[in-house]
Amino acid sequence: MELAAKKKAESTKDKRKKLVDATMRRHGHASHALIETLHSVQEVYGYLDDDALHYVAQELRVPLSKVYGVATFYHFFTLKPQGEHTCVICTGTACYIKGVPAILHAIKENYNVDAGDTSDDGKLSVLTARCIGSCGLAPAVVLDGEVTGKLEPDTLIERIGSMIKNDA
Amino acid sequence: MTHEEFIQLGEEQRKKNEQYKHSIDVCVAAACVSMQSDKIKKSIEDEVKKKELGTSCRIRGVGCMGLCAEGPLINIDNGKSLYCNVKEEDAQEIVSAIDKEPVERLKLSADVPFFNRQLKIALEDSCNVDTESLDDYLAQDGYEALFDVLTKMSPGEALQEVVKSGLRGRGGGGYPTGLKWSTVQIAVTDKKYVICNADEGDPGAFMDRAMLESNPHKILEGMAIAGYVVGADQGYIYIRAEYPLAIKRLRNAIKQAERKNLLGNNILGTPFNFGIEIRLGAGAFVCGEETALIASIEGQRGSPRPRPPYPAESGLWEESTLINNVETFANIVPIMKKGGEWFASIGTEKSKGTKVFALAGSIKNTGLIEVPMGISLRDVVFDIGGGILEGRKFKAVQTGGPSGGCIPESHLDMPIDYESLITIGSMMGSGGMIVIDDSSCMVDVAKFFMDFCQSESCGKCVPCRVGTAQMHTILEKITNGSAGMHDFQLLEELCDIVKNTSLCGLGQSAANPILSTIKFFREEYLSHIHDKHCPAGVCKIKKEEEVIS
Amino acid sequence: MTKLKLATVWLDGCSGCHMSFLDLDEKIIEIAEKFDIVYSPLVDMKEYPEDVDVVLVEGAVSSDEDYEKILKIRKRSKAIIAFGDCAITANVPSMRNRFKVDEVLKRGFIETNTDNGVIPNKNIPLLRERAVPVYEIVDVEIFLQGCPPSADLIYYALSELAEGRIPDVKERAKFG
Amino acid sequence: MSKVRIKTLKIDDRDVGAREDQTILEVARDNGIHIPTLCQLDGLTNLGGCRLCLVEIKGSNKLLPSCVTAVEEGMEVSTNTERLQKHRRSIVELFFTERNHVCAVCVSNNNCELQNLAKQVGMTHVHFPYMYPALSVDATHDRFALDHNRCVLCTRCVRVCDEIEGAHTLDVRGRGIEAYIITDLEQVWGESETCTSCGKCVNVCPTGALFEKNKSVAEMKKQTKFLPYLTMMRGARR
């Protein structure tokens, strides 16, 4: 049993690695494929960890510090694992003037998470995005990939609550 | 694909379309999708199947219809009726009514200023083409312009049409497109590149996204024409990773075009080769700056470098490179089809054609519009935009995003063109237009933009890296009531330094939101400073005694 | 010729600038011919007098006492010279600014104390949130850089003032 | 050998001749005209980041960095106008506010390019608020240390490590005001897998941010003469 589980874990690991390898191969392992490859890593692993950065650096022959410099320059990349659930808050101008500060405040009050962080129990990650283009829904929030909008802070907190509770 | 096959394909599709008695076009651009329009489309399809109307009813997922505020939107029989705020459960009723009277409770009048005062060139067809079908685009003369240019015009002649059109860069700067193209055309380098800048980073702007989601082939076609004119055989689209839907449709469109030999080698049987690849941005506003964008495509940190040399001389991998914004490319096909002179007949003396704007904020008709240059801001906000939300009072309209400024009531009659907006301390920008009402504090708005600039500054040059942080700190002090006039003077001084000494456009224009709010709303600043009072009641000002201790 | 009234003040600094002042050696006689030293840690005078012409202020403004003092000094003096780097940049005293006052006191009086240390709370001036340069509190006319400013620089500046000229120290002084 | 064309231009009202591949800064220096610089260092690629070498060009309202701007025929350059002086002073002040620079206790006191610049541009005091960021010192390397409090982010160390030593151990992390120098994947310097301990980064550092560990206040002297020499010996273009 244990062996089978291990094997299965190994094969997912391989599968993920294959996806990253495919991206690099598509670009001929050229050093300029760094950002494309990091996108691929983040897509399959959820974040960029040191092992992955090492691997990419070696495969694309890009210096470690440069890989790190690029990975930290772009805010889309994250070096930390994300929580089980994500709440992305749009901070575009339209959303801002329609009450983003109050929303961030309410989340901080209820879950003690700042934008860009994950709650201590690993349940909730709060992220911000520079305009998701749903200005008509301002203030817009993306809960586990679903865009919702025109929410009062209280309603949002409720929605987050039920989102987290659902898998308990 | 030969020309004959190409013509035939279009014909076939047109014939197929004519078989249908009815059409149901569901908007599947991001704003409507976020209101479940994709599910609504599915329900309608199920409903049509159930009622066995499949042969008489054509259902398409089309691009942005503009009025996002009333989404999801559905267009029945090419404008016969327009449904708004549709829900999944309305599907049955909509399908049942297809041969009868329209569903009154969902109906939206198309004869309103929002629709009839617009002029669509870049967005033409955007709500009338299946977002995922090349055939549908071909049925509407898609890639016809590319074919004509390739077979009937020399690169020089095609360039002349762009020059004649007077088209200027729609990314914000307003640099004459024809001049840019001709610089790349005459440049002598081993290879040349065409880049489409789709790194739409302005908070509150979604024009490029909507165009790419709605009619990606039109952009590809425009880029290919550009490639032919300047002599490039490789194009890149640099697009924000935050736009998954647009990326998906672009990828799909590129694949379709490659399969039909509309991209690739010997396009349409001519000697012209042109391929397009997608490169994803990764959340850096500064990459909208062309040299930073190039660095990013090269896999580097997105730091700009000093210009000259301009990308036209030395760009991607030090080769001559043409960079234009999505909307600029969207205008190319119409210009090639109808001629540069036709385009130049629209707009004002120095700003030709139309401009797409994303209307948002405290305005009734939030959404995407395209208007002729020279229209007044007042017409856009109060006529097309439908005015301010109930119970609020207009205060300002913000254009140009973090590089632009806030325009007050007194300047609303000003015509929209590149020069006028600059004279009053704002700029055209890429087309975000945020309407601000009396419940917003202008100092707080300036702080919002400075927070943005500070966190988007790449850090390479000192004035921008430190100056934006300093300005943000001072605005923080003003909004919490701990600033004096001395801080206000420092703020003005910092604006001057950052504007004049920063390396790239981000820094050089970062002070604009502050300068324009100081210019038009000075009393709001002074009220925070002298009276420790925020007139809009937004800022939490410390009590007097707390300030001193 | 009436002599100018000169004061020297020591706020949050190490007194090095005053030591440098003493390094004027025999030149101090020349200075004494042009100035009356009316207030200084070097002379016995309790209250800062009115109508001081020139005052050399050493040190940053770190405590409530410093703060009160500098306000009074500004009121009673024609020209303030920020005397040395602490007065100009807050220098070494400012190195505590990235910490909270509580943390600084705890570190200074408890953590680094081998006996049972206590944080004194009586009869000592309260530290302000930050040690700041003098100009952040009051206007300053002249800046004399250096840690400490050299005796020559002090001599030059005072001589120029005595002649009714504003000393131009740019070429002569440096920080540190 | 291909012919190099000569351009004539005016710098501060003086007629000067230049090779067409020269920058304004190079020509100015050849002619004994001093333009302040900080990120620029002979032997490394130019960055244009510190903005101190900005000059005015007649006919343009834009200030251009002389270290990367090529000469042009008939160009009229001013290197020291009142406007430039004012901006330079402000920029040096911004450097001082950004991190925690305390000359009095710095290893590079009396041998620091930032300290010298303050004097050169006539900075009597810093009139912008100090930011007092909380920054660390990495003293894990056997011989060298990196004090982020004194770093001006000129990236000379990054460039010398990449372009001359070829190790690229150093780079910049993050962006904007939160950027700072890192080694490899931000492990401490002492645990770097790629550092060759050559010490070039220490020598090119204009301030006391990078220094040798046995040095105390005012004892750290940098020497950068090796740079043009190394570049020349490697047959690089410049």
Short mmCIF file of N, CA, C and O in Angstrom, two decimals, chain D residues 158-209:
data_model
loop_
_atom_site.label_atom_id
_atom_site.label_comp_id
_atom_site.label_asym_id
_atom_site.label_seq_id
_atom_site.Cartn_x
_atom_site.Cartn_y
_atom_site.Cartn_z
N VAL D 158 27.09 43.91 -8.67
CA VAL D 158 26.39 42.92 -9.50
C VAL D 158 27.07 42.84 -10.86
O VAL D 158 27.33 41.76 -11.39
N ARG D 159 27.39 44.00 -11.40
CA ARG D 159 27.97 44.03 -12.74
C ARG D 159 29.38 43.47 -12.76
O ARG D 159 29.75 42.72 -13.66
N VAL D 160 30.19 43.80 -11.75
CA VAL D 160 31.57 43.31 -11.78
C VAL D 160 31.58 41.80 -11.59
O VAL D 160 32.37 41.08 -12.20
N CYS D 161 30.68 41.31 -10.76
CA CYS D 161 30.62 39.87 -10.50
C CYS D 161 30.18 39.13 -11.76
O CYS D 161 30.67 38.05 -12.07
N ASP D 162 29.27 39.74 -12.50
CA ASP D 162 28.78 39.11 -13.73
C ASP D 162 29.75 39.31 -14.89
O ASP D 162 30.19 38.36 -15.52
N GLU D 163 30.11 40.59 -15.11
CA GLU D 163 30.84 40.90 -16.34
C GLU D 163 32.33 40.58 -16.26
O GLU D 163 32.95 40.23 -17.26
N ILE D 164 32.92 40.74 -15.10
CA ILE D 164 34.38 40.55 -15.00
C ILE D 164 34.72 39.20 -14.38
O ILE D 164 35.45 38.41 -14.95
N GLU D 165 34.13 38.93 -13.18
CA GLU D 165 34.46 37.66 -12.54
C GLU D 165 33.72 36.50 -13.22
O GLU D 165 34.23 35.39 -13.26
N GLY D 166 32.54 36.79 -13.76
CA GLY D 166 31.80 35.73 -14.45
C GLY D 166 31.04 34.79 -13.53
O GLY D 166 30.55 33.76 -13.97
N ALA D 167 30.94 35.15 -12.26
CA ALA D 167 30.26 34.25 -11.32
C ALA D 167 28.77 34.59 -11.19
O ALA D 167 27.94 33.72 -10.99
N HIS D 168 28.45 35.84 -11.32
CA HIS D 168 27.07 36.34 -11.13
C HIS D 168 26.47 35.81 -9.83
O HIS D 168 25.36 35.28 -9.81
N THR D 169 27.26 35.93 -8.77
CA THR D 169 26.78 35.53 -7.45
C THR D 169 25.76 36.54 -6.93
O THR D 169 24.83 36.20 -6.21
N LEU D 170 25.96 37.79 -7.29
CA LEU D 170 25.12 38.87 -6.75
C LEU D 170 24.06 39.30 -7.76
O LEU D 170 24.30 39.27 -8.97
N ASP D 171 22.94 39.67 -7.24
CA ASP D 171 21.92 40.32 -8.07
C ASP D 171 21.01 41.12 -7.16
O ASP D 171 21.24 41.19 -5.95
N VAL D 172 19.98 41.72 -7.76
CA VAL D 172 19.05 42.53 -6.98
C VAL D 172 17.78 41.75 -6.77
O VAL D 172 17.26 41.12 -7.68
N ARG D 173 17.28 41.78 -5.56
CA ARG D 173 16.02 41.14 -5.23
C ARG D 173 14.91 42.18 -5.21
O ARG D 173 15.12 43.30 -4.81
N GLY D 174 13.71 41.77 -5.60
CA GLY D 174 12.55 42.67 -5.48
C GLY D 174 12.68 43.87 -6.38
O GLY D 174 13.46 43.90 -7.32
N ARG D 175 11.91 44.89 -6.09
CA ARG D 175 11.97 46.09 -6.91
C ARG D 175 11.60 47.32 -6.09
O ARG D 175 11.16 47.21 -4.95
N GLY D 176 11.82 48.48 -6.72
CA GLY D 176 11.48 49.74 -6.07
C GLY D 176 12.23 49.93 -4.77
O GLY D 176 13.35 49.46 -4.60
N ILE D 177 11.59 50.58 -3.85
CA ILE D 177 12.23 50.94 -2.59
C ILE D 177 12.56 49.68 -1.77
O ILE D 177 13.38 49.71 -0.85
N GLU D 178 11.95 48.56 -2.14
CA GLU D 178 12.21 47.33 -1.39
C GLU D 178 13.31 46.45 -1.98
O GLU D 178 13.57 45.36 -1.49
N ALA D 179 13.94 46.95 -3.02
CA ALA D 179 15.00 46.16 -3.66
C ALA D 179 16.24 46.13 -2.78
O ALA D 179 16.52 47.07 -2.04
N TYR D 180 16.95 45.01 -2.79
CA TYR D 180 18.26 44.97 -2.16
C TYR D 180 19.13 43.88 -2.78
O TYR D 180 18.63 43.03 -3.52
N ILE D 181 20.41 43.93 -2.48
CA ILE D 181 21.38 43.01 -3.09
C ILE D 181 21.29 41.65 -2.40
O ILE D 181 21.19 41.57 -1.18
N ILE D 182 21.34 40.59 -3.21
CA ILE D 182 21.32 39.24 -2.64
C ILE D 182 22.46 38.41 -3.22
O ILE D 182 23.03 38.75 -4.26
N THR D 183 22.77 37.31 -2.55
CA THR D 183 23.69 36.34 -3.12
C THR D 183 22.90 35.07 -3.43
O THR D 183 22.13 34.59 -2.59
N ASP D 184 23.13 34.52 -4.60
CA ASP D 184 22.44 33.31 -5.06
C ASP D 184 20.93 33.37 -4.79
O ASP D 184 20.30 34.36 -5.11
N LEU D 185 20.40 32.34 -4.14
CA LEU D 185 18.94 32.34 -3.88
C LEU D 185 18.65 32.98 -2.52
O LEU D 185 17.90 32.44 -1.72
N GLU D 186 19.29 34.07 -2.27
CA GLU D 186 19.15 34.82 -1.03
C GLU D 186 19.61 34.04 0.20
O GLU D 186 19.13 34.29 1.31
N GLN D 187 20.49 33.08 0.02
CA GLN D 187 21.09 32.53 1.24
C GLN D 187 22.16 33.51 1.71
O GLN D 187 22.54 34.41 0.97
N VAL D 188 22.65 33.33 2.91
CA VAL D 188 23.66 34.26 3.40
C VAL D 188 24.93 34.09 2.57
O VAL D 188 25.20 33.01 2.02
N TRP D 189 25.72 35.15 2.53
CA TRP D 189 26.89 35.19 1.67
C TRP D 189 27.84 34.02 1.97
O TRP D 189 28.36 33.36 1.07
N GLY D 190 28.03 33.76 3.25
CA GLY D 190 28.95 32.70 3.66
C GLY D 190 28.56 31.32 3.13
O GLY D 190 29.40 30.43 3.04
N GLU D 191 27.27 31.18 2.78
CA GLU D 191 26.84 29.88 2.26
C GLU D 191 26.61 29.89 0.76
O GLU D 191 26.03 28.96 0.20
N SER D 192 27.10 30.92 0.11
CA SER D 192 26.93 31.01 -1.34
C SER D 192 27.66 29.86 -2.03
O SER D 192 28.78 29.51 -1.66
N GLU D 193 26.98 29.31 -3.04
CA GLU D 193 27.60 28.20 -3.77
C GLU D 193 28.48 28.69 -4.90
O GLU D 193 29.27 27.93 -5.46
N THR D 194 28.30 29.95 -5.27
CA THR D 194 28.96 30.41 -6.49
C THR D 194 30.05 31.45 -6.25
O THR D 194 30.85 31.73 -7.13
N CYS D 195 30.07 32.04 -5.05
CA CYS D 195 31.03 33.12 -4.79
C CYS D 195 32.45 32.57 -4.82
O CYS D 195 32.75 31.55 -4.20
N THR D 196 33.33 33.27 -5.54
CA THR D 196 34.73 32.83 -5.61
C THR D 196 35.60 33.57 -4.62
O THR D 196 36.82 33.40 -4.60
N SER D 197 34.97 34.43 -3.82
CA SER D 197 35.70 35.23 -2.82
C SER D 197 36.80 36.08 -3.45
O SER D 197 37.84 36.30 -2.85
N CYS D 198 36.56 36.53 -4.67
CA CYS D 198 37.61 37.30 -5.34
C CYS D 198 37.73 38.71 -4.79
O CYS D 198 38.76 39.36 -4.93
N GLY D 199 36.64 39.22 -4.23
CA GLY D 199 36.72 40.54 -3.61
C GLY D 199 36.55 41.71 -4.56
O GLY D 199 36.65 42.86 -4.16
N LYS D 200 36.24 41.43 -5.83
CA LYS D 200 36.07 42.55 -6.77
C LYS D 200 34.88 43.41 -6.38
O LYS D 200 34.93 44.64 -6.48
N CYS D 201 33.82 42.77 -5.91
CA CYS D 201 32.62 43.52 -5.53
C CYS D 201 32.94 44.52 -4.43
O CYS D 201 32.43 45.64 -4.42
N VAL D 202 33.80 44.09 -3.50
CA VAL D 202 34.17 44.97 -2.39
C VAL D 202 34.89 46.20 -2.92
O VAL D 202 34.61 47.33 -2.53
N ASN D 203 35.80 45.96 -3.84
CA ASN D 203 36.59 47.07 -4.34
C ASN D 203 35.83 48.05 -5.20
O ASN D 203 36.17 49.23 -5.25
N VAL D 204 34.81 47.59 -5.91
CA VAL D 204 34.08 48.54 -6.75
C VAL D 204 32.96 49.25 -6.00
O VAL D 204 32.41 50.22 -6.49
N CYS D 205 32.64 48.79 -4.80
CA CYS D 205 31.55 49.40 -4.04
C CYS D 205 31.92 50.84 -3.67
O CYS D 205 32.95 51.07 -3.07
N PRO D 206 31.08 51.80 -4.05
CA PRO D 206 31.44 53.20 -3.82
C PRO D 206 31.32 53.64 -2.36
O PRO D 206 31.85 54.67 -1.97
N THR D 207 30.62 52.87 -1.56
CA THR D 207 30.40 53.25 -0.16
C THR D 207 30.96 52.16 0.75
O THR D 207 31.67 51.28 0.31
N GLY D 208 30.57 52.20 1.99
CA GLY D 208 31.02 51.18 2.94
C GLY D 208 30.08 49.99 3.01
O GLY D 208 30.14 49.22 3.96
N ALA D 209 29.23 49.81 2.00
CA ALA D 209 28.28 48.70 2.04
C ALA D 209 28.99 47.36 1.96
O ALA D 209 28.66 46.42 2.65
#
